Short mmCIF file of C-alpha atoms and ligand atoms in Angstrom, two decimals:
data_model
loop_
_atom_site.label_atom_id
_atom_site.label_comp_id
_atom_site.label_asym_id
_atom_site.label_seq_id
_atom_site.Cartn_x
_atom_site.Cartn_y
_atom_site.Cartn_z
CA MET Z 208 84.47 74.92 131.25
CA VAL Z 209 87.73 74.44 133.22
CA ALA Z 210 89.60 74.03 129.95
CA ASP Z 211 88.02 77.24 128.71
CA MET Z 212 89.07 79.04 131.85
CA GLN Z 213 92.63 77.75 131.53
CA LYS Z 214 92.75 78.89 127.92
CA LYS Z 215 91.44 82.27 128.95
CA VAL Z 216 93.97 82.68 131.76
CA GLY Z 217 96.69 81.36 129.43
CA VAL Z 218 96.21 83.97 126.73
CA ARG Z 219 95.82 86.70 129.30
CA SER Z 220 99.09 85.72 130.96
CA VAL Z 221 100.93 85.77 127.67
CA LEU Z 222 99.58 89.21 126.96
CA ALA Z 223 100.53 90.45 130.40
CA LEU Z 224 103.98 88.88 130.35
CA VAL Z 225 104.90 90.27 126.96
CA TYR Z 226 103.47 93.62 127.91
CA ALA Z 227 105.67 93.67 131.00
CA LEU Z 228 108.75 92.78 128.95
CA VAL Z 229 108.02 95.27 126.20
CA PHE Z 230 107.01 98.15 128.44
CA LEU Z 231 109.08 97.70 131.54
CA GLY Z 232 112.20 96.21 130.06
CA GLY Z 233 114.87 95.47 132.64
CA CYS Z 234 114.15 98.49 134.82
CA SER Z 235 111.63 97.00 137.22
CA SER Z 236 112.06 94.47 139.96
CA GLU Z 237 110.37 91.06 139.88
CA SER Z 238 107.70 92.27 142.31
CA ASP Z 239 107.04 95.25 139.98
CA HIS Z 240 106.59 92.78 137.14
CA VAL Z 241 104.12 90.80 139.15
CA SER Z 242 102.09 93.85 140.13
CA ALA Z 243 102.44 95.37 136.66
CA ARG Z 244 101.14 92.12 135.20
CA GLY Z 245 98.16 92.32 137.47
CA ILE Z 246 97.40 95.92 136.51
CA VAL Z 247 97.87 95.22 132.82
CA PHE Z 248 95.89 92.02 132.98
CA ASP Z 249 92.99 93.85 134.54
CA SER Z 250 93.31 96.92 132.40
CA VAL Z 251 93.13 94.99 129.12
CA PHE Z 252 90.25 92.76 130.00
CA THR Z 253 88.29 95.16 132.12
CA ALA Z 254 88.72 98.21 129.89
CA GLN Z 255 85.64 99.40 128.08
CA ASN Z 256 85.47 100.94 124.63
CA VAL Z 257 88.48 98.97 123.42
CA ILE Z 258 89.91 99.59 119.95
CA PRO Z 259 92.61 97.11 118.85
CA VAL Z 260 94.03 99.45 116.19
CA LEU Z 261 93.20 103.13 116.37
CA VAL Z 262 94.24 105.32 113.45
CA ILE Z 263 94.17 109.05 114.05
CA GLY Z 264 93.99 111.01 110.81
CA SER Z 265 92.39 110.35 107.44
CA GLY Z 266 94.88 111.41 104.78
CA PRO Z 267 96.63 108.91 102.50
CA ALA Z 268 98.69 107.56 105.43
CA GLY Z 269 95.78 106.99 107.79
CA ARG Z 270 93.35 105.48 105.32
CA THR Z 271 95.97 103.20 103.76
CA ALA Z 272 97.14 102.04 107.20
CA ALA Z 273 93.53 101.26 108.15
CA ALA Z 274 92.97 99.25 104.98
CA TYR Z 275 96.01 97.14 105.86
CA THR Z 276 95.34 96.53 109.55
CA ALA Z 277 91.68 95.76 108.92
CA ARG Z 278 92.54 93.41 106.06
CA ASN Z 279 95.04 91.68 108.35
CA GLY Z 280 92.23 90.92 110.78
CA PHE Z 281 92.67 93.64 113.41
CA ALA Z 282 89.51 95.55 114.29
CA THR Z 283 90.39 99.07 113.19
CA VAL Z 284 88.80 102.44 113.83
CA VAL Z 285 89.88 105.66 112.13
CA PHE Z 286 89.05 108.94 113.81
CA GLU Z 287 89.02 111.12 110.75
CA GLY Z 288 89.09 114.58 112.34
CA ASN Z 289 87.36 117.66 110.99
CA LYS Z 290 88.79 117.41 107.52
CA PRO Z 291 88.15 113.86 106.31
CA GLY Z 292 90.58 113.02 103.54
CA GLY Z 293 93.08 115.66 104.66
CA LEU Z 294 94.92 118.18 102.50
CA LEU Z 295 94.59 116.17 99.29
CA THR Z 296 90.90 117.07 99.27
CA GLU Z 297 91.91 120.72 98.81
CA THR Z 298 93.91 120.09 95.69
CA THR Z 299 92.51 119.55 92.19
CA TYR Z 300 94.29 117.11 89.91
CA VAL Z 301 97.17 115.03 91.19
CA GLU Z 302 99.57 113.80 88.55
CA ASN Z 303 101.98 111.78 90.65
CA TRP Z 304 99.71 109.32 92.42
CA PRO Z 305 101.10 105.88 91.50
CA GLY Z 306 99.19 104.17 88.76
CA ARG Z 307 97.13 107.17 87.69
CA VAL Z 308 98.20 109.74 85.10
CA ARG Z 309 95.83 112.32 86.50
CA GLN Z 310 93.19 112.00 89.19
CA LEU Z 311 91.30 114.42 91.41
CA GLY Z 312 92.65 114.53 94.98
CA THR Z 313 89.11 114.06 96.28
CA GLU Z 314 88.71 110.91 94.18
CA ILE Z 315 91.98 109.45 95.45
CA MET Z 316 90.83 109.99 99.00
CA GLU Z 317 87.38 108.53 98.30
CA ASP Z 318 89.01 105.44 96.75
CA LEU Z 319 91.20 105.00 99.82
CA ALA Z 320 88.20 105.38 102.14
CA GLU Z 321 86.25 102.82 100.13
CA GLN Z 322 89.17 100.39 100.25
CA ALA Z 323 89.56 100.80 104.04
CA ARG Z 324 85.82 100.28 104.58
CA ALA Z 325 85.78 97.26 102.27
CA ALA Z 326 88.55 95.74 104.41
CA GLY Z 327 86.35 96.25 107.50
CA ALA Z 328 87.75 99.44 109.01
CA LEU Z 329 85.36 101.84 110.66
CA LEU Z 330 85.87 105.44 109.50
CA VAL Z 331 84.37 107.86 111.97
CA ARG Z 332 84.13 111.61 111.74
CA GLU Z 333 85.45 112.34 115.19
CA SER Z 334 88.42 114.23 116.60
CA VAL Z 335 90.81 113.17 119.31
CA THR Z 336 91.62 115.75 121.96
CA ARG Z 337 93.97 113.81 124.26
CA ILE Z 338 96.04 110.67 124.52
CA ASP Z 339 97.08 109.37 127.93
CA GLY Z 340 100.43 107.72 127.27
CA SER Z 341 101.04 106.82 130.91
CA ARG Z 342 99.38 103.42 130.78
CA TRP Z 343 98.39 100.78 128.31
CA PRO Z 344 95.86 100.29 126.79
CA TYR Z 345 96.11 103.96 125.91
CA ALA Z 346 93.14 106.05 127.01
CA VAL Z 347 92.14 108.37 124.16
CA THR Z 348 89.65 111.19 124.73
CA LEU Z 349 87.39 112.31 121.90
CA ALA Z 350 86.04 115.78 121.21
CA ASP Z 351 82.61 114.76 122.55
CA GLY Z 352 84.16 113.60 125.85
CA GLN Z 353 84.05 109.84 125.22
CA VAL Z 354 87.12 107.85 126.28
CA VAL Z 355 88.27 104.85 124.26
CA HIS Z 356 91.13 102.43 125.00
CA ALA Z 357 93.52 101.64 122.17
CA LEU Z 358 95.91 98.68 122.07
CA ALA Z 359 97.87 100.15 119.15
CA ILE Z 360 97.72 103.68 117.78
CA ILE Z 361 98.83 104.93 114.37
CA ILE Z 362 99.32 108.69 114.35
CA ALA Z 363 98.65 109.98 110.84
CA THR Z 364 97.64 113.53 111.59
CA GLY Z 365 99.60 115.12 108.75
CA ALA Z 366 100.83 118.68 108.69
CA ALA Z 367 99.17 122.10 108.68
CA PRO Z 368 99.89 125.02 106.34
CA ARG Z 369 102.59 127.31 107.70
CA ARG Z 370 101.94 130.94 108.60
CA LEU Z 371 103.95 134.01 107.69
CA ALA Z 372 105.28 135.94 110.68
CA VAL Z 373 104.50 139.42 109.35
CA PRO Z 374 102.37 142.34 110.58
CA GLY Z 375 98.84 142.16 109.21
CA TRP Z 376 98.63 138.37 109.31
CA ASP Z 377 96.25 138.09 112.29
CA GLU Z 378 94.08 140.97 111.11
CA TYR Z 379 93.50 139.66 107.60
CA TRP Z 380 93.77 135.87 107.92
CA GLY Z 381 90.52 134.25 106.78
CA LYS Z 382 88.90 137.53 105.66
CA ASP Z 383 86.85 137.45 102.44
CA HIS Z 384 89.53 139.46 100.68
CA GLY Z 385 92.43 138.63 102.91
CA ILE Z 386 94.97 135.89 103.54
CA THR Z 387 94.30 132.24 102.76
CA SER Z 388 96.11 128.98 102.06
CA CYS Z 389 93.34 127.38 99.98
CA ALA Z 390 93.09 128.60 96.39
CA ILE Z 391 90.59 125.96 95.35
CA CYS Z 392 88.25 127.19 98.12
CA ASP Z 393 88.72 130.91 97.66
CA ALA Z 394 89.75 131.60 94.03
CA PRO Z 395 86.24 132.58 92.82
CA ASN Z 396 86.22 135.26 95.49
CA TYR Z 397 89.06 137.09 93.72
CA LYS Z 398 87.40 137.57 90.33
CA ASN Z 399 89.14 140.40 88.42
CA ARG Z 400 91.32 141.23 91.39
CA ALA Z 401 95.10 141.29 91.76
CA VAL Z 402 96.60 138.81 94.22
CA VAL Z 403 99.99 137.56 95.36
CA ILE Z 404 101.08 134.00 96.01
CA VAL Z 405 103.92 133.49 98.47
CA GLY Z 406 106.15 130.45 97.91
CA GLY Z 407 108.08 128.71 95.19
CA GLY Z 408 107.03 125.07 95.55
CA ASP Z 409 104.50 122.88 93.75
CA SER Z 410 101.70 124.26 95.92
CA ALA Z 411 102.45 127.82 94.77
CA THR Z 412 102.33 126.83 91.10
CA GLU Z 413 99.19 124.82 91.66
CA MET Z 414 97.57 127.83 93.32
CA ALA Z 415 98.54 130.00 90.33
CA GLU Z 416 96.78 127.57 87.98
CA GLN Z 417 93.69 127.52 90.20
CA LEU Z 418 93.62 131.31 90.43
CA ALA Z 419 94.43 132.13 86.81
CA PRO Z 420 90.86 131.73 85.46
CA HIS Z 421 89.55 134.09 88.16
CA ALA Z 422 92.08 136.72 89.23
CA ARG Z 423 93.00 139.66 87.01
CA HIS Z 424 96.68 139.33 87.86
CA ILE Z 425 98.77 137.01 89.98
CA THR Z 426 102.26 137.76 91.27
CA ILE Z 427 104.24 134.86 92.69
CA LEU Z 428 106.81 135.96 95.26
CA VAL Z 429 109.73 133.53 95.53
CA ARG Z 430 112.30 134.16 98.23
CA LYS Z 431 115.21 132.50 96.43
CA ASP Z 432 116.47 133.13 92.89
CA HIS Z 433 114.78 129.93 91.76
CA MET Z 434 111.61 127.96 92.39
CA ARG Z 435 111.47 124.60 94.09
CA ALA Z 436 108.47 123.47 92.01
CA SER Z 437 108.90 120.78 89.34
CA GLU Z 438 110.08 121.96 85.90
CA SER Z 439 106.80 120.99 84.24
CA ARG Z 440 104.73 122.95 86.74
CA GLN Z 441 107.01 125.98 86.46
CA LYS Z 442 106.68 125.94 82.66
CA ARG Z 443 102.90 125.75 82.81
CA VAL Z 444 102.76 128.76 85.13
CA GLN Z 445 105.24 130.75 83.04
CA ASN Z 446 102.86 130.25 80.10
CA LEU Z 447 99.91 131.81 81.93
CA SER Z 448 99.36 135.33 80.58
CA ASN Z 449 98.20 136.83 83.89
CA VAL Z 450 101.04 135.48 86.06
CA THR Z 451 104.31 137.25 86.93
CA ILE Z 452 107.02 135.53 88.95
CA LEU Z 453 109.28 137.76 91.05
CA TYR Z 454 112.39 136.19 92.56
CA GLU Z 455 114.30 137.13 95.71
CA ARG Z 456 111.19 138.77 97.14
CA GLU Z 457 109.67 138.41 100.60
CA ILE Z 458 106.59 139.99 102.13
CA GLU Z 459 107.38 142.23 105.10
CA ARG Z 460 103.89 143.57 105.85
CA ILE Z 461 100.31 143.00 104.78
CA THR Z 462 98.22 146.14 104.87
CA GLY Z 463 94.54 146.87 104.41
CA ASN Z 464 91.62 149.09 105.29
CA GLY Z 465 90.51 147.06 108.30
CA VAL Z 466 88.07 145.02 106.19
CA GLU Z 467 90.21 143.72 103.38
CA VAL Z 468 93.80 143.60 102.19
CA THR Z 469 94.81 146.48 99.92
CA SER Z 470 98.56 145.96 99.48
CA VAL Z 471 101.69 144.12 100.54
CA GLU Z 472 105.11 145.53 101.26
CA VAL Z 473 107.72 143.40 99.56
CA ARG Z 474 111.47 143.36 100.12
CA ASN Z 475 113.56 142.91 97.01
CA HIS Z 476 116.70 141.14 98.27
CA ALA Z 477 118.58 141.81 95.02
CA THR Z 478 118.33 145.59 95.43
CA ASN Z 479 117.61 145.60 99.18
CA SER Z 480 114.66 147.90 98.64
CA VAL Z 481 111.01 147.69 99.67
CA GLU Z 482 108.18 148.10 97.18
CA SER Z 483 104.44 148.25 97.70
CA LEU Z 484 102.23 145.98 95.60
CA PRO Z 485 98.51 146.80 95.43
CA VAL Z 486 96.61 143.50 95.85
CA SER Z 487 93.42 142.34 97.52
CA GLY Z 488 94.45 138.81 98.38
CA VAL Z 489 97.46 136.94 99.75
CA PHE Z 490 97.69 133.21 99.01
CA VAL Z 491 100.27 131.47 101.16
CA ALA Z 492 102.04 128.28 100.02
CA ILE Z 493 105.16 128.13 102.15
CA GLY Z 494 105.01 124.57 103.37
CA HIS Z 495 103.58 122.90 106.41
CA ASP Z 496 104.20 122.15 110.10
CA PRO Z 497 103.55 118.69 111.56
CA ASN Z 498 100.35 118.17 113.57
CA SER Z 499 102.09 116.36 116.41
CA GLY Z 500 100.59 118.28 119.37
CA LEU Z 501 98.53 115.25 120.50
CA VAL Z 502 101.62 113.18 121.24
CA LYS Z 503 103.84 115.96 122.53
CA GLY Z 504 105.58 114.68 125.66
CA ILE Z 505 104.47 111.11 124.88
CA VAL Z 506 106.74 110.23 121.94
CA ASP Z 507 110.03 111.74 120.83
CA CYS Z 508 109.78 114.54 118.26
CA ASP Z 509 112.55 116.53 116.58
CA THR Z 510 113.01 120.26 117.11
CA ALA Z 511 110.60 121.08 114.26
CA GLY Z 512 107.93 118.86 115.86
CA TYR Z 513 108.15 115.90 113.46
CA ILE Z 514 107.59 112.58 115.25
CA GLN Z 515 110.78 110.56 115.29
CA VAL Z 516 110.50 106.96 114.20
CA GLN Z 517 113.00 104.22 114.92
CA GLY Z 518 115.32 103.10 112.12
CA ARG Z 519 113.54 101.64 109.12
CA THR Z 520 110.29 101.22 111.07
CA GLN Z 521 107.32 103.42 111.88
CA LYS Z 522 107.69 102.72 115.62
CA THR Z 523 107.82 105.79 117.83
CA SER Z 524 109.66 105.90 121.14
CA LYS Z 525 106.47 104.61 122.83
CA PRO Z 526 105.63 100.93 122.39
CA GLY Z 527 102.34 100.48 120.60
CA ILE Z 528 102.32 103.99 119.11
CA PHE Z 529 103.30 104.33 115.45
CA ALA Z 530 103.48 107.29 113.10
CA ALA Z 531 102.94 107.60 109.36
CA GLY Z 532 102.82 110.30 106.71
CA ASP Z 533 103.67 113.99 106.92
CA VAL Z 534 103.57 114.11 110.73
CA GLN Z 535 106.84 112.14 110.73
CA ASP Z 536 108.27 112.92 107.29
CA HIS Z 537 109.81 116.24 106.31
CA THR Z 538 111.77 114.77 103.44
CA TYR Z 539 109.46 113.18 100.88
CA ARG Z 540 106.02 114.60 101.76
CA GLN Z 541 104.17 112.99 98.87
CA ALA Z 542 100.74 111.43 98.94
CA GLY Z 543 102.33 108.25 97.60
CA THR Z 544 105.03 108.10 100.24
CA ALA Z 545 102.49 108.89 102.97
CA ALA Z 546 100.43 105.90 101.82
CA GLY Z 547 103.62 103.80 101.86
CA PHE Z 548 104.44 104.91 105.40
CA GLY Z 549 100.85 104.02 106.30
CA ILE Z 550 101.43 100.48 105.07
CA CYS Z 551 104.66 100.18 107.07
CA ALA Z 552 102.97 101.53 110.22
CA ALA Z 553 100.10 99.08 109.77
CA LEU Z 554 102.50 96.14 109.49
CA ASP Z 555 104.48 97.36 112.52
CA ALA Z 556 101.27 97.76 114.53
CA GLY Z 557 100.17 94.25 113.53
CA ASN Z 558 103.53 92.83 114.60
CA PHE Z 559 103.30 94.66 117.92
CA LEU Z 560 99.87 93.24 118.63
CA GLN Z 561 101.03 89.74 117.76
CA GLU Z 562 104.15 90.14 119.90
CA ILE Z 563 102.10 91.07 122.95
CA GLY Z 564 99.95 88.00 122.41
CA PHE Z 565 96.96 89.48 120.64
CA ASN Z 566 95.45 86.72 118.55
CA PRO Z 567 92.05 85.66 117.22
CA ALA Z 568 91.12 84.06 120.57
CA ILE Z 569 91.85 87.29 122.45
CA ALA Z 570 90.07 89.29 119.76
CA GLN Z 571 87.00 87.13 120.30
CA GLN Z 572 87.20 87.55 124.07
CA LEU Z 573 87.46 91.31 123.71
CA ALA Z 574 84.56 91.53 121.27
CA PRO Z 575 81.96 92.59 123.88
CA GLN Z 576 84.28 95.34 125.08
CA LEU Z 577 84.95 96.84 121.65
CA TRP Z 578 84.02 100.47 121.09
CA LYS Z 579 81.01 101.08 118.90
CA PRO Z 580 80.04 104.48 117.61
CA GLY Z 581 76.71 105.80 118.79
CA THR Z 582 74.21 106.49 116.07
CA VAL Z 583 74.33 110.11 115.11
CA ALA Z 584 70.98 111.67 114.30
CA ARG Z 585 70.95 113.74 111.12
CA LYS Z 586 68.25 115.80 109.50
CA THR Z 587 68.25 116.22 105.74
CA LEU Z 588 68.28 119.92 104.91
CA GLU Z 589 65.55 121.45 102.80
CA VAL Z 590 66.97 122.70 99.51
CA ILE Z 591 66.44 126.21 98.22
CA THR Z 592 66.18 125.97 94.45
CA LYS Z 593 64.55 129.35 93.74
CA THR Z 594 65.07 132.75 95.27
CA GLY Z 595 61.31 132.90 95.87
CA ASP Z 596 61.49 129.76 98.08
CA PHE Z 597 63.96 131.53 100.26
CA ASP Z 598 61.91 134.73 100.56
CA ARG Z 599 58.80 132.72 101.45
CA ALA Z 600 60.74 130.69 104.05
CA ILE Z 601 61.95 133.85 105.75
CA ALA Z 602 58.54 135.48 105.65
CA ARG Z 603 56.46 132.62 106.98
CA THR Z 604 58.22 131.83 110.24
CA ASP Z 605 59.51 133.46 113.36
CA LYS Z 606 61.76 130.41 113.86
CA VAL Z 607 65.51 130.81 113.68
CA ILE Z 608 66.58 130.00 110.12
CA VAL Z 609 70.04 128.78 109.11
CA VAL Z 610 71.06 128.68 105.45
CA ASP Z 611 74.13 126.74 104.36
CA PHE Z 612 75.38 128.21 101.07
CA PHE Z 613 77.66 125.70 99.36
CA ALA Z 614 79.09 124.73 95.98
CA GLN Z 615 79.64 121.30 94.47
CA TYR Z 616 83.29 122.14 93.74
CA CYS Z 617 83.93 123.17 97.36
CA ARG Z 618 85.29 120.21 99.30
CA PRO Z 619 85.18 121.98 102.71
CA CYS Z 620 81.47 122.64 102.02
CA LEU Z 621 80.80 118.98 101.27
CA ASN Z 622 82.79 117.92 104.32
CA MET Z 623 80.76 120.28 106.49
CA LEU Z 624 77.36 119.12 105.24
CA PRO Z 625 77.06 116.07 107.59
CA ILE Z 626 77.92 118.36 110.49
CA VAL Z 627 75.22 120.83 109.47
CA GLU Z 628 72.77 117.90 109.25
CA GLU Z 629 73.77 116.74 112.75
CA VAL Z 630 73.29 120.21 114.19
CA ALA Z 631 69.97 120.50 112.29
CA ALA Z 632 68.78 117.31 114.00
CA ARG Z 633 69.83 118.61 117.38
CA PHE Z 634 67.90 121.88 116.95
CA SER Z 635 65.05 120.42 114.90
CA SER Z 636 62.34 121.81 117.17
CA SER Z 637 63.56 125.40 117.17
CA VAL Z 638 65.61 126.01 114.03
CA GLN Z 639 64.81 125.49 110.35
CA PHE Z 640 67.86 124.57 108.28
CA TYR Z 641 68.19 125.03 104.51
CA LYS Z 642 70.97 124.51 102.00
CA ALA Z 643 71.50 126.48 98.81
CA ASP Z 644 73.91 125.67 95.98
CA VAL Z 645 75.39 129.02 94.89
CA ASP Z 646 75.50 127.81 91.28
CA GLU Z 647 71.79 126.90 91.37
CA VAL Z 648 70.65 130.19 92.89
CA PRO Z 649 73.36 132.68 91.83
CA GLU Z 650 71.08 135.71 92.09
CA LEU Z 651 70.27 134.82 95.71
CA ALA Z 652 73.96 134.26 96.50
CA ASP Z 653 74.71 137.69 94.98
CA ARG Z 654 71.91 139.35 96.90
CA MET Z 655 73.09 137.76 100.17
CA GLN Z 656 76.69 138.78 99.33
CA VAL Z 657 77.90 135.21 99.54
CA VAL Z 658 81.38 135.94 98.24
CA LYS Z 659 82.92 132.73 99.50
CA VAL Z 660 81.68 129.25 100.41
CA PRO Z 661 80.93 127.61 102.74
CA CYS Z 662 78.82 130.45 104.07
CA ILE Z 663 76.37 130.08 106.94
CA ILE Z 664 73.73 132.77 107.33
CA VAL Z 665 71.44 132.91 110.36
CA TYR Z 666 68.09 134.74 110.46
CA LYS Z 667 65.92 135.49 113.44
CA ASN Z 668 62.52 137.14 113.15
CA GLY Z 669 63.16 137.72 109.47
CA GLU Z 670 66.43 139.62 110.11
CA MET Z 671 69.92 138.42 109.29
CA VAL Z 672 71.71 138.06 112.64
CA ALA Z 673 74.95 136.30 111.63
CA ARG Z 674 76.97 135.45 108.56
CA LEU Z 675 80.17 133.37 108.59
CA HIS Z 676 82.23 132.57 105.52
CA LYS Z 677 84.13 129.55 106.76
CA ALA Z 678 84.05 125.81 107.34
CA MET Z 679 83.01 125.07 110.91
CA ASP Z 680 83.28 121.99 113.06
CA ARG Z 681 80.39 120.60 115.11
CA ALA Z 682 81.27 122.56 118.26
CA GLU Z 683 81.59 125.89 116.41
CA LEU Z 684 78.33 125.51 114.51
CA THR Z 685 76.48 124.36 117.63
CA ALA Z 686 77.80 127.37 119.55
CA LEU Z 687 76.76 129.72 116.73
CA VAL Z 688 73.21 128.37 116.53
CA SER Z 689 72.83 128.21 120.34
CA ARG Z 690 73.41 131.98 120.49
CA PHE Z 691 70.07 132.57 118.76
CA VAL Z 692 67.95 129.88 120.37
CA ALA Z 693 66.20 130.84 123.58
P1 NDP R 854 107.51 123.13 99.70
O1 NDP R 854 108.12 122.95 101.02
O2 NDP R 854 107.91 122.24 98.58
O3 NDP R 854 107.76 124.63 99.19
C1 NDP R 854 107.57 125.70 100.05
C2 NDP R 854 108.00 126.96 99.34
O4 NDP R 854 107.76 128.07 100.21
C3 NDP R 854 109.47 127.00 98.98
O5 NDP R 854 109.65 127.71 97.79
C4 NDP R 854 110.06 127.78 100.15
O6 NDP R 854 111.21 128.49 99.81
C5 NDP R 854 108.97 128.77 100.42
N1 NDP R 854 108.97 129.29 101.78
C6 NDP R 854 109.05 128.61 102.94
N2 NDP R 854 108.98 129.46 103.99
C7 NDP R 854 108.85 130.70 103.48
C8 NDP R 854 108.73 131.98 104.04
N3 NDP R 854 108.70 132.18 105.37
N4 NDP R 854 108.62 133.05 103.22
C9 NDP R 854 108.62 132.88 101.88
N5 NDP R 854 108.74 131.68 101.28
C10 NDP R 854 108.84 130.60 102.06
O7 NDP R 854 105.93 123.05 99.99
P2 NDP R 854 104.74 122.77 98.99
O8 NDP R 854 103.54 122.93 99.83
O9 NDP R 854 104.85 123.56 97.77
O10 NDP R 854 104.90 121.23 98.59
C11 NDP R 854 104.95 120.21 99.61
C12 NDP R 854 104.97 118.83 98.95
O11 NDP R 854 103.71 118.55 98.32
C13 NDP R 854 106.03 118.77 97.84
O12 NDP R 854 106.63 117.52 97.91
C14 NDP R 854 105.22 118.90 96.55
O13 NDP R 854 105.82 118.24 95.46
C15 NDP R 854 103.89 118.26 96.93
N6 NDP R 854 102.78 118.83 96.15
C16 NDP R 854 102.21 118.07 95.13
C17 NDP R 854 101.13 118.57 94.41
C18 NDP R 854 100.47 117.74 93.36
O14 NDP R 854 101.04 116.81 92.87
N7 NDP R 854 99.23 118.06 92.98
C19 NDP R 854 100.61 119.91 94.64
C20 NDP R 854 101.28 120.62 95.71
C21 NDP R 854 102.32 120.08 96.42
P3 NDP R 854 112.68 127.80 99.78
O15 NDP R 854 112.72 126.99 98.52
O16 NDP R 854 113.55 128.98 99.78
O17 NDP R 854 112.75 126.96 101.03
#
């Protein structure tokens, strides 16, 4: 018993001492060290909801990092955010993922998730809203209000598609025939219509290939006199009969009739003139901005917002916080390099934990304090397979009815399904939820004017009361349904 106690105090002291050295350096007095040790000692062993390695983000960087830290014996949780798998789930085939000639982005991400889970990592569909960097272990607040305490954090939150600063953007962003950055999600909505793509990188050429089978005509607007996309991608696009590439062109204004886009005003830099192009969709592929807002003011970032890492490591300016992938890399920005950065961050995080004295004995001691996800209730949605089913469902109840129109090819739809099931469970006594595959019931989708998926339609007393053509997170969908429940 006494020996056990000594061992316990011994490992705790090591942890506290190293923490004090790492965190306080030479700036504090001896008495500060003593009191800091006390605070840290207590905070580690009295903290609840402890996570030894917390990964925030679920793209190639996050999932690869988690596979490594978990495999190296550190209990690892990944908070995957609202878009599990990240941007790669919005692309189709990837031809530069190491070891595979051609593989769907969604499959790559599923493989990485499977590998991380097999190593023992916990992948949780949850978003982080705040990190308190003022004390260690770091208190991290989740979207549902829970607070967890992380010993090491790997930020792998990626980057978000950039916006164009032109008039018309706010009015038409996200409209059915408007402005979008996801061709794979929205291409079918532009059947036989003319569209423009803005950008000259690989994403722009990929969008052109995704749109070509649907749109009547596609104009790619490139601001320089050359494209940045790879030669092979450029050639493939040049061979598409319904694609025109215009160089030295930039959009100055997006105009429409209040409901949908009707044209864009384009400056021709070669002639310094402005021309109007009649189109009903604007696809934007002009790069990305890093999602570093969570750690703003906690770790050093550059002027563009990319997290700065130290030398040839993935360490940020804050001990115990690491960064990997596009949130810290504006140079390479490849799925493969993001995964590589994830590996480096995982190894750095492991070294950090070992340096501060984290070892199997401590891990065992902390086991009762580890965070465990609550069980989330879900309700399987009834499936509408015939238009008649739908009409009967509407007719026979005065309950609120929610129909989730989706498609198998639509990754945002598939990502949203568990959320719809969660919300269905929450409102199970007052709302009847259905799902309908637009390819299984095309006549119903046409009749309901489902021009884009995911599409959520709400009925009350047999009347349609809301229709939203977009992927929603748990909070948004809950708020929407709550509006119609007494
Ligand atoms: P990039 O940064 O490579 O290209 C962005 C393009 O948008 C450039 O042509 C840029 O022009 C242009 N641009 C930037 N800002 C503006 C603006 N305000 N107005 C007009 N044009 C603008 O981004 P991508 O998203 O294309 O690619 C990012 C990374 O992802 C790359 O490494 C790419 O290889 C990779 N990728 C891989 C894919 C795959 O393998 N399946 C698919 C898609 C991307 P300029 O050249 O003048 O700066």
